[in-house]
GROMACS .gro file of C-alpha atoms in nm:
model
  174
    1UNK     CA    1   5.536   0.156  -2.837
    2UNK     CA    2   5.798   0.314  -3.102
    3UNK     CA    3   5.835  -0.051  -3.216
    4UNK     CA    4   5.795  -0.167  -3.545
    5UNK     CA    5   5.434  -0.356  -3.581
    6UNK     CA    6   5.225  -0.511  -3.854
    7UNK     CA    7   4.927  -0.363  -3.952
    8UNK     CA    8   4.696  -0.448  -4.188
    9UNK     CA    9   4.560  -0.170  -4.446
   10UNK     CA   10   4.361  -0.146  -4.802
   11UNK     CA   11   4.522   0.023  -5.094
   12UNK     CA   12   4.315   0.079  -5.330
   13UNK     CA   13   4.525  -0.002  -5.619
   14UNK     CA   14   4.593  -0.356  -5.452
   15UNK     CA   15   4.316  -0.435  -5.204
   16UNK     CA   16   4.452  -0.551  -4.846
   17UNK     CA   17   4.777  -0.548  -4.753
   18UNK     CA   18   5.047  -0.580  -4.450
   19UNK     CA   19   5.292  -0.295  -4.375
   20UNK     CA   20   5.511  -0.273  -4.093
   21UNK     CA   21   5.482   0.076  -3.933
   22UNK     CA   22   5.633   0.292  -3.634
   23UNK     CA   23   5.353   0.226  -3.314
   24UNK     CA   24   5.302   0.621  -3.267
   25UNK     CA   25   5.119   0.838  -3.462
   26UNK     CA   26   5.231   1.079  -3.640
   27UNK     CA   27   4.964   1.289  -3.743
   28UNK     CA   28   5.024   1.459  -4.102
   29UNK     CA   29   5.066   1.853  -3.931
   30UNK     CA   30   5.293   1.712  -3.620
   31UNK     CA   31   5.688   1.985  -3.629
   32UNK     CA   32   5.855   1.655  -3.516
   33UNK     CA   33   5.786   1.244  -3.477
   34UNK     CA   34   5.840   1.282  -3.122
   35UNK     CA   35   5.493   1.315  -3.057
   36UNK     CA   36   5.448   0.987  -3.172
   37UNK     CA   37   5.588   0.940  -2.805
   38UNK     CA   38   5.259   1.025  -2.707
   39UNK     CA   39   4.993   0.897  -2.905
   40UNK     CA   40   5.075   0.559  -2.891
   41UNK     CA   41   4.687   0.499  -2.828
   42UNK     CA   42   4.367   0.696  -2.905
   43UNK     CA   43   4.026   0.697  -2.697
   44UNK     CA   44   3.731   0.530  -2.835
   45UNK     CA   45   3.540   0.789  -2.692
   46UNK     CA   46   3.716   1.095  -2.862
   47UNK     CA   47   3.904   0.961  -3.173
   48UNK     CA   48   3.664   1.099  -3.411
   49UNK     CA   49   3.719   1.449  -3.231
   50UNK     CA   50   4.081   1.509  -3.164
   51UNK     CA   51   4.297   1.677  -3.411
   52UNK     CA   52   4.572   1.415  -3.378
   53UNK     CA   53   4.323   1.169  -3.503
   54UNK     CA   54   4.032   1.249  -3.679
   55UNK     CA   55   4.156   1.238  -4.006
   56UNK     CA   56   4.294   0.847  -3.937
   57UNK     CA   57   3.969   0.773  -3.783
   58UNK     CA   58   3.810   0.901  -4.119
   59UNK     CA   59   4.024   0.805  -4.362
   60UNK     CA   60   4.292   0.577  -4.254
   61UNK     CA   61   4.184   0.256  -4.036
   62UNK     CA   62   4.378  -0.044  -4.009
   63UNK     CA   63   4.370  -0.357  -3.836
   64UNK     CA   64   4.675  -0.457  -3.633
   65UNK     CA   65   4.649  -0.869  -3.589
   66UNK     CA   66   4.758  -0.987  -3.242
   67UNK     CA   67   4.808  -1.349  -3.126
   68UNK     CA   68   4.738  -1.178  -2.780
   69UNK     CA   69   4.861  -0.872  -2.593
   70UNK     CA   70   4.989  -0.732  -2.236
   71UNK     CA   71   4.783  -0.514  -1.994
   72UNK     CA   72   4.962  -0.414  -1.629
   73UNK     CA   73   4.721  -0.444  -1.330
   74UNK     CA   74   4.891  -0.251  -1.036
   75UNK     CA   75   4.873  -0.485  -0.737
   76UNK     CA   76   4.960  -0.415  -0.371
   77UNK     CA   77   5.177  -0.624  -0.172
   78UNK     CA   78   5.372  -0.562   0.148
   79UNK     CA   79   5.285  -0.156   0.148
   80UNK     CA   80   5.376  -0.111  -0.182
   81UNK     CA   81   5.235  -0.104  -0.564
   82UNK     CA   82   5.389  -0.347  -0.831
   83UNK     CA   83   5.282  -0.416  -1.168
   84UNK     CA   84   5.129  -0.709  -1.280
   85UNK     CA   85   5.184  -0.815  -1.659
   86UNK     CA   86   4.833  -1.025  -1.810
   87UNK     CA   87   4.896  -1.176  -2.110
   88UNK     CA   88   4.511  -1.173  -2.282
   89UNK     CA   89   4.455  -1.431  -2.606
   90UNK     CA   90   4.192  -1.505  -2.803
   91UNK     CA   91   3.997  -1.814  -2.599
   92UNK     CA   92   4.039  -2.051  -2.966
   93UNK     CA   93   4.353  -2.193  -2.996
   94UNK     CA   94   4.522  -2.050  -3.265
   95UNK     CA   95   4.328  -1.738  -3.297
   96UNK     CA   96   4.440  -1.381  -3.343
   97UNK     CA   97   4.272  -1.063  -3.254
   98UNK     CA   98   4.224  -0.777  -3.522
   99UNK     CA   99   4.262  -0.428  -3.313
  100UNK     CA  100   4.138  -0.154  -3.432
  101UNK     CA  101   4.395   0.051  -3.565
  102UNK     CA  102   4.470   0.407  -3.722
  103UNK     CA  103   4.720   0.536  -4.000
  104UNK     CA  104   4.916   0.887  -4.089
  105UNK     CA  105   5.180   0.958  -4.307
  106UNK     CA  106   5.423   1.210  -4.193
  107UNK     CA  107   5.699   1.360  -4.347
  108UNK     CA  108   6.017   1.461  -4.213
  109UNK     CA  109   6.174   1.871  -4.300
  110UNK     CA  110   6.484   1.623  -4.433
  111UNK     CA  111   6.211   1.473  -4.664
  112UNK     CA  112   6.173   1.084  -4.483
  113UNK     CA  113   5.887   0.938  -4.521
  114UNK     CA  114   5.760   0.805  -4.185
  115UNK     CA  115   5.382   0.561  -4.160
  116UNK     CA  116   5.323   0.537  -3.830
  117UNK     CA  117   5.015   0.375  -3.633
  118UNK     CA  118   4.801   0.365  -3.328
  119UNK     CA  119   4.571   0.164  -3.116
  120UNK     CA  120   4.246   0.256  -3.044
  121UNK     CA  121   4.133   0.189  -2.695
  122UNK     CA  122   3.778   0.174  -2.516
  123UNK     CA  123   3.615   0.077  -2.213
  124UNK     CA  124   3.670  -0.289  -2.070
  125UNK     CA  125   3.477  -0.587  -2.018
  126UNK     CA  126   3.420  -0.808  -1.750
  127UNK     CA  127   3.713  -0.977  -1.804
  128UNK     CA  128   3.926  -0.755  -1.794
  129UNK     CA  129   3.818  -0.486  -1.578
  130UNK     CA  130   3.989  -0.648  -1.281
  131UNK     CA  131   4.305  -0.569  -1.487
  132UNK     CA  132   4.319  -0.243  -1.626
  133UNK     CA  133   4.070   0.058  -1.702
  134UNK     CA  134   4.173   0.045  -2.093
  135UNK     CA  135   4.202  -0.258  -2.365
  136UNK     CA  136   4.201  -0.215  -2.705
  137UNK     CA  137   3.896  -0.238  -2.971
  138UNK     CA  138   3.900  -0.600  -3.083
  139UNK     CA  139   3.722  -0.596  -3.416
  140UNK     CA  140   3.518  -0.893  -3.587
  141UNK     CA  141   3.554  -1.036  -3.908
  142UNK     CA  142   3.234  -0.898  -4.003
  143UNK     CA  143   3.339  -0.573  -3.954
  144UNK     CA  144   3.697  -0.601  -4.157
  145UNK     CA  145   3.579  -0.484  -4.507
  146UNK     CA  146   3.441  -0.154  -4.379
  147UNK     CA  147   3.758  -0.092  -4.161
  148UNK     CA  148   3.955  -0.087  -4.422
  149UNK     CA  149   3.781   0.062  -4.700
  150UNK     CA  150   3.895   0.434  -4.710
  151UNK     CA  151   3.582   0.532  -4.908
  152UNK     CA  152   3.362   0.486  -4.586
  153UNK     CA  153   3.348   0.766  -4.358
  154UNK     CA  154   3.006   0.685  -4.163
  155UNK     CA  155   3.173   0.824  -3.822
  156UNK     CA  156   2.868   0.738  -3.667
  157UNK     CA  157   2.854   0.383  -3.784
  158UNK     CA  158   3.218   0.351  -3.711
  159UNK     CA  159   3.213   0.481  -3.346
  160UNK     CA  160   2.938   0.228  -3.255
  161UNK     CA  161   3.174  -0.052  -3.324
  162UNK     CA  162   3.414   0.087  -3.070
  163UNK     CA  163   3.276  -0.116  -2.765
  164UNK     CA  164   3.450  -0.395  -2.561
  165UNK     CA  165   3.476  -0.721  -2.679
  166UNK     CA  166   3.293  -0.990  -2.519
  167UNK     CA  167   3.506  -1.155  -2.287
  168UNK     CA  168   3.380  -1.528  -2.392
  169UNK     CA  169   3.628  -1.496  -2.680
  170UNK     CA  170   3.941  -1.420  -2.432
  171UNK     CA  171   4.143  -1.592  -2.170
  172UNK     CA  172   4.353  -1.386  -1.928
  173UNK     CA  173   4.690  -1.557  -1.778
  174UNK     CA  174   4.917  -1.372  -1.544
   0.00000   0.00000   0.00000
C-alpha cells in the first residue's frame, strides 16, 4: 500500500497498456490523497455500491499482474498472537495472476495529477481460508477483454466474476 504498482489498463486511443500508479484510491471527489490511506482495497461484495468506488467499478477496471502475493494468518504461540506472512503463487511455474483492479484520477488544489489504484477483494477459497478471511479477485484470461474495455458497464455481469479463485491454480508457502 502507497507503493508504486503496475497495472494494466485500456486506452482507447492505444488499446492495453501498463502504467505505474499510487496503490490507494483516490476517488475523483476525495479534499485530499490521504484517503488513499484507506482504500487500499475494495469489497467484492459492495464495490459496485460505495461512493469511493462505483464509478472505477463502472468505468475504470484494471488488471494488476502478480507473480504471487502476501496474506498474514495470525497464529498463536506461547499466549500470544503473531503474524504469519504466506506467500500465494500461481501453481504453473512461471505464471502470474491478473487481480482485479480499479482506477481514479484525482487532482490535487496545486493542480498534480495523481492515478491511483486498488484491489478488489472477495471471499476465499479452500486454500486459503486457513490463512486469511480476504484474497484478492484473481481474474482469467477469458475475462481480460471485458475488464478492460471501459465501454462495458454490465455491473451485473461484472459482479458475478468477483468469486474466489479455484485453489488448484495456487500454491501457498509460509
Amino acid at each position: 500500500p502507497q507503493s508504486d504498482i503496475l497495472v494494466i489498463r485500456q486506452r482507447p486511443e492505444l488499446g492495453r497498456v501498463g502504467q505505474m500508479v499510487r496503490w490507494g484510491l483516490v476517488p475523483r471527489w476525495a479534499k485530499d490523497a490521504s484517503i488513499g490511506l484507506k482504500l487500499n482495497n475494495a469489497r467484492a461484495e459492495t464495490v459496485a455500491e460505495k461512493a469511493s468506488f462505483k464509478t472505477g467499478f463502472e468505468r475504470h477496471r484494471c488488471l494488476i499482474p502478480a507473480n504471487g502475493f502476501y496474506e498474514w494468518q495470525a497464529v498463536e504461540e506461547a499466549g500470544k498472537t503473531r503474524k504469519q506472512p504466506w506467500y500465494i503463487t500461481p501453481a504453473a511455474e512461471g505464471g502470474f495472476f491478473a487481480m482485479a483492479g480499479l482506477l481514479a484520477a484525482w487532482k490535487s488544489p496545486q493542480g498534480q495529477d495523481l492515478v491511483t489504484a486498488c484491489v478488489i477483494t472477495t471471499a476465499t477459497n479452500q486454500l486459503m481460508a486457513p490463512i486469511h478471511d480476504r484474497m484478492p479477485v484473481l481474474l482469467a484470461p477469458t475475462q481480460f477483454d471485458a475488464w478492460l474495455d471501459p465501454a462495458f458497464r454490465d455491473v451485473a455481469s461484472l459482479s458475478q466474476w468477483l468469486q474466489p479463485a479455484t485453489p488448484e491454480g495456487m500454491l501457498a508457502r509460509p
